[in-house]
Amino acid sequence: MADYDLVVRGGTVGTATGAFAADVAVNGERIVAVGEGLRGRREIDARGKLVLPGGVDTHAHIEQVSANGLLTADNFESATASAAFGGTTTVMCFAAQHRGLDLRQVVSDYAERARRGAMVDYAFHLIVANPDAKTIDTDLPALIGEGHASIKVFMTYDLIKIDDEPLLDLLLTARQNRALVCVHAENHGMISWMGKKLLAKGYSSPKYHAASHPRGSEAEAFTRLIAAATLLDQPIMIFHVSTEEGAAVIREARGQGRKVFSETCPQYLFLTRHDLDKPGMEGAKWMCSPPPRDAADQDALWRALALGDIQTISSDHAPYAFDETGKLAAGPNPNFKQIANGMPGLETRLPLLFDALVSKGRPEFAGRGLEAFVNLTATAPAAIYNLQGKGAIQVGLDADIAIWDPHKDVTITDAAMHDRTGFTPFAGRSVTGWPVHVLARGRDIIADGACVAAPGSGRWLGRKAGWAGEPTGQLTADMDPERNFGAALL
Ligand code: URP
Ligand code: ZN
Ligand code: ZN
């Protein structure tokens, strides 16, 4: 007698703390039982497979307009389809304000696009590039209250960066309203200066993008950002850590009790600056910011992940096609400063990491690669961003389930990808392990090699900040009325 709508039968369930043989039962949109001998009106045979939570990718630029007016190659439909093919069932993308734009209008525009196209559940980070009084004092508090509990700011990029003083204004608003502040932290002056020097001497091809973002620009910006966040006791998330020195700054701050979270991305774990060194403009495909670094940085980032200094791995999917709509928008022979930064990654994030952590077993994780994979790509990001119902195979949570064939050998190619970028920086790599059946809130989204989800079936996930966004209560002397002659500023 069948007790459940659906049972995923006979697989090995993977969680952030262990793996065990069990059936997973689903009624409607939720997981309702995990155990042995469960019977469903419909059953999926998962023998020989791993039954894992759908991935949670907390950094993806989708249907986003850049400061220079370029639109990403993907819309919500294509981006979320490619995410699903790679086993990801929740994405966090951006509602991107530019100078002069009204943040509330921006959010409502992005929400409308997502509502029409998204095939997996999603949430927005609010990008603030116009930190005027209306944005900081009125719109942000209202939007955070409505369920957009994370903000993103840039410390570099000419047209969107914010300086130290507005950054402090924003951190204060985030603290008063409980939102996590995510930051693209690089020293703008160093990048701008290096870019000018390189171009003046004729070093203009894509590979010089790497040197134009000096490694120290990351550690410097992290240090300055952490000092600002410490002054206000405001939790922060440092995006896309790329260098050993950057990871060390984070480790030190966390050692001092600062609430500093961080992410890295596959491009910093699997690529190096040498990938940009290709004939002609080809290297533009490997251009992102910060740039991929060196093998020693990769090792340092794996160590930082294993030690918990870096808690999540996102894709930073930023798809710009290799043509006049994207990388070559400034003409067929642009200098590196004229080329859009970013690369696709929603579909390859999980398979690359599964291969490294589970199939090959990175030594830093001492035999617990599966647990680390689940934690870094689903459980921890769901917890940090307070994405309720997401990130684990657990009774009561959404039935977002990726069934992995751990032995499936795949060579990644441009043609096999389902996003609209037209290339992947990981083409030619062979991985073992790929998701073969994906469910989102109990419905099939990937089955028999096809995407069977309906555009618009993804749902917006409203969130409060949760524990990650709570201040620590540790005030510096400058902000503590008992030590600053009574000045109450927080
Ligand atoms: O190069 C990148 N990462 N482009 C996307 C925007 C950003 O900096 O995250
Ligand atoms: Zn960034
Ligand atoms: Zn990004």
JSON list of N, CA and C in Angstrom, two decimals, residues 2 20 41-42 53 56 68 79 144 195 203 232 235 237 243 264 290 303 329 359 361 382 388 414 436 464 488:
[
{"chain": "A", "resi": 2, "resn": "ALA", "atom": "N", "xyz": [0.65, 2.15, -0.94]},
{"chain": "A", "resi": 2, "resn": "ALA", "atom": "CA", "xyz": [1.51, 3.34, -1.08]},
{"chain": "A", "resi": 2, "resn": "ALA", "atom": "C", "xyz": [1.04, 4.42, -0.11]},
{"chain": "A", "resi": 20, "resn": "PHE", "atom": "N", "xyz": [23.91, 7.80, 4.36]},
{"chain": "A", "resi": 20, "resn": "PHE", "atom": "CA", "xyz": [23.28, 6.55, 4.82]},
{"chain": "A", "resi": 20, "resn": "PHE", "atom": "C", "xyz": [22.28, 6.09, 3.77]},
{"chain": "A", "resi": 41, "resn": "ARG", "atom": "N", "xyz": [3.12, 6.27, -4.47]},
{"chain": "A", "resi": 41, "resn": "ARG", "atom": "CA", "xyz": [2.29, 6.05, -5.66]},
{"chain": "A", "resi": 41, "resn": "ARG", "atom": "C", "xyz": [3.15, 6.16, -6.91]},
{"chain": "A", "resi": 42, "resn": "ARG", "atom": "N", "xyz": [4.19, 7.01, -6.81]},
{"chain": "A", "resi": 42, "resn": "ARG", "atom": "CA", "xyz": [5.21, 7.04, -7.87]},
{"chain": "A", "resi": 42, "resn": "ARG", "atom": "C", "xyz": [6.55, 6.79, -7.20]},
{"chain": "A", "resi": 53, "resn": "PRO", "atom": "N", "xyz": [20.72, 17.05, -1.52]},
{"chain": "A", "resi": 53, "resn": "PRO", "atom": "CA", "xyz": [19.88, 18.25, -1.65]},
{"chain": "A", "resi": 53, "resn": "PRO", "atom": "C", "xyz": [20.24, 18.99, -2.93]},
{"chain": "A", "resi": 56, "resn": "VAL", "atom": "N", "xyz": [22.43, 25.06, -3.83]},
{"chain": "A", "resi": 56, "resn": "VAL", "atom": "CA", "xyz": [22.02, 26.44, -3.54]},
{"chain": "A", "resi": 56, "resn": "VAL", "atom": "C", "xyz": [23.17, 27.34, -4.00]},
{"chain": "A", "resi": 68, "resn": "ASN", "atom": "N", "xyz": [27.70, 49.42, -17.78]},
{"chain": "A", "resi": 68, "resn": "ASN", "atom": "CA", "xyz": [27.93, 49.90, -19.15]},
{"chain": "A", "resi": 68, "resn": "ASN", "atom": "C", "xyz": [26.77, 49.60, -20.08]},
{"chain": "A", "resi": 79, "resn": "ALA", "atom": "N", "xyz": [19.04, 30.68, -17.63]},
{"chain": "A", "resi": 79, "resn": "ALA", "atom": "CA", "xyz": [19.97, 30.54, -16.50]},
{"chain": "A", "resi": 79, "resn": "ALA", "atom": "C", "xyz": [19.50, 29.46, -15.53]},
{"chain": "A", "resi": 144, "resn": "ILE", "atom": "N", "xyz": [14.18, 45.53, 2.90]},
{"chain": "A", "resi": 144, "resn": "ILE", "atom": "CA", "xyz": [14.65, 44.48, 3.83]},
{"chain": "A", "resi": 144, "resn": "ILE", "atom": "C", "xyz": [13.44, 43.93, 4.59]},
{"chain": "A", "resi": 195, "resn": "GLY", "atom": "N", "xyz": [45.85, 49.35, -14.47]},
{"chain": "A", "resi": 195, "resn": "GLY", "atom": "CA", "xyz": [45.26, 49.28, -15.80]},
{"chain": "A", "resi": 195, "resn": "GLY", "atom": "C", "xyz": [45.84, 50.36, -16.70]},
{"chain": "A", "resi": 203, "resn": "TYR", "atom": "N", "xyz": [50.47, 46.96, -23.14]},
{"chain": "A", "resi": 203, "resn": "TYR", "atom": "CA", "xyz": [50.06, 45.61, -22.68]},
{"chain": "A", "resi": 203, "resn": "TYR", "atom": "C", "xyz": [48.54, 45.59, -22.59]},
{"chain": "A", "resi": 232, "resn": "LEU", "atom": "N", "xyz": [30.96, 49.08, 13.15]},
{"chain": "A", "resi": 232, "resn": "LEU", "atom": "CA", "xyz": [29.51, 49.06, 13.32]},
{"chain": "A", "resi": 232, "resn": "LEU", "atom": "C", "xyz": [28.99, 47.72, 13.82]},
{"chain": "A", "resi": 235, "resn": "PRO", "atom": "N", "xyz": [27.63, 42.17, 10.48]},
{"chain": "A", "resi": 235, "resn": "PRO", "atom": "CA", "xyz": [28.10, 40.99, 9.75]},
{"chain": "A", "resi": 235, "resn": "PRO", "atom": "C", "xyz": [28.24, 41.27, 8.25]},
{"chain": "A", "resi": 237, "resn": "MET", "atom": "N", "xyz": [29.56, 39.46, 4.28]},
{"chain": "A", "resi": 237, "resn": "MET", "atom": "CA", "xyz": [29.92, 38.31, 3.44]},
{"chain": "A", "resi": 237, "resn": "MET", "atom": "C", "xyz": [30.87, 38.83, 2.38]},
{"chain": "A", "resi": 243, "resn": "THR", "atom": "N", "xyz": [42.65, 35.03, -3.38]},
{"chain": "A", "resi": 243, "resn": "THR", "atom": "CA", "xyz": [44.08, 34.93, -3.05]},
{"chain": "A", "resi": 243, "resn": "THR", "atom": "C", "xyz": [44.32, 34.32, -1.67]},
{"chain": "A", "resi": 264, "resn": "THR", "atom": "N", "xyz": [34.10, 31.41, -2.08]},
{"chain": "A", "resi": 264, "resn": "THR", "atom": "CA", "xyz": [34.94, 31.41, -3.26]},
{"chain": "A", "resi": 264, "resn": "THR", "atom": "C", "xyz": [34.15, 30.73, -4.37]},
{"chain": "A", "resi": 290, "resn": "PRO", "atom": "N", "xyz": [37.52, 39.18, -9.15]},
{"chain": "A", "resi": 290, "resn": "PRO", "atom": "CA", "xyz": [38.96, 39.16, -9.37]},
{"chain": "A", "resi": 290, "resn": "PRO", "atom": "C", "xyz": [39.34, 38.06, -10.35]},
{"chain": "A", "resi": 303, "resn": "ARG", "atom": "N", "xyz": [42.31, 24.87, 1.57]},
{"chain": "A", "resi": 303, "resn": "ARG", "atom": "CA", "xyz": [42.58, 24.78, 3.03]},
{"chain": "A", "resi": 303, "resn": "ARG", "atom": "C", "xyz": [41.59, 25.65, 3.80]},
{"chain": "A", "resi": 329, "resn": "ALA", "atom": "N", "xyz": [31.79, 43.70, -27.16]},
{"chain": "A", "resi": 329, "resn": "ALA", "atom": "CA", "xyz": [30.86, 44.82, -27.38]},
{"chain": "A", "resi": 329, "resn": "ALA", "atom": "C", "xyz": [31.59, 46.09, -27.80]},
{"chain": "A", "resi": 359, "resn": "SER", "atom": "N", "xyz": [34.61, 12.42, -5.94]},
{"chain": "A", "resi": 359, "resn": "SER", "atom": "CA", "xyz": [35.22, 11.40, -6.81]},
{"chain": "A", "resi": 359, "resn": "SER", "atom": "C", "xyz": [36.72, 11.33, -6.57]},
{"chain": "A", "resi": 361, "resn": "GLY", "atom": "N", "xyz": [38.36, 13.13, -4.06]},
{"chain": "A", "resi": 361, "resn": "GLY", "atom": "CA", "xyz": [38.61, 13.20, -2.62]},
{"chain": "A", "resi": 361, "resn": "GLY", "atom": "C", "xyz": [39.74, 14.14, -2.23]},
{"chain": "A", "resi": 382, "resn": "ALA", "atom": "N", "xyz": [22.40, 27.90, 2.41]},
{"chain": "A", "resi": 382, "resn": "ALA", "atom": "CA", "xyz": [20.99, 28.05, 2.80]},
{"chain": "A", "resi": 382, "resn": "ALA", "atom": "C", "xyz": [20.89, 28.61, 4.21]},
{"chain": "A", "resi": 388, "resn": "GLN", "atom": "N", "xyz": [14.85, 29.46, 4.01]},
{"chain": "A", "resi": 388, "resn": "GLN", "atom": "CA", "xyz": [14.11, 28.45, 4.76]},
{"chain": "A", "resi": 388, "resn": "GLN", "atom": "C", "xyz": [13.60, 27.35, 3.84]},
{"chain": "A", "resi": 414, "resn": "ASP", "atom": "N", "xyz": [31.54, 23.12, -24.67]},
{"chain": "A", "resi": 414, "resn": "ASP", "atom": "CA", "xyz": [30.69, 24.30, -24.91]},
{"chain": "A", "resi": 414, "resn": "ASP", "atom": "C", "xyz": [29.30, 23.86, -25.35]},
{"chain": "A", "resi": 436, "resn": "VAL", "atom": "N", "xyz": [21.48, 13.16, -12.49]},
{"chain": "A", "resi": 436, "resn": "VAL", "atom": "CA", "xyz": [20.73, 12.56, -13.60]},
{"chain": "A", "resi": 436, "resn": "VAL", "atom": "C", "xyz": [19.22, 12.77, -13.48]},
{"chain": "A", "resi": 464, "resn": "LYS", "atom": "N", "xyz": [14.13, 36.91, 6.08]},
{"chain": "A", "resi": 464, "resn": "LYS", "atom": "CA", "xyz": [14.72, 37.79, 7.07]},
{"chain": "A", "resi": 464, "resn": "LYS", "atom": "C", "xyz": [16.19, 37.41, 7.16]},
{"chain": "A", "resi": 488, "resn": "ALA", "atom": "N", "xyz": [25.79, 57.87, 21.64]},
{"chain": "A", "resi": 488, "resn": "ALA", "atom": "CA", "xyz": [25.01, 56.70, 21.20]},
{"chain": "A", "resi": 488, "resn": "ALA", "atom": "C", "xyz": [24.76, 56.80, 19.70]}
]
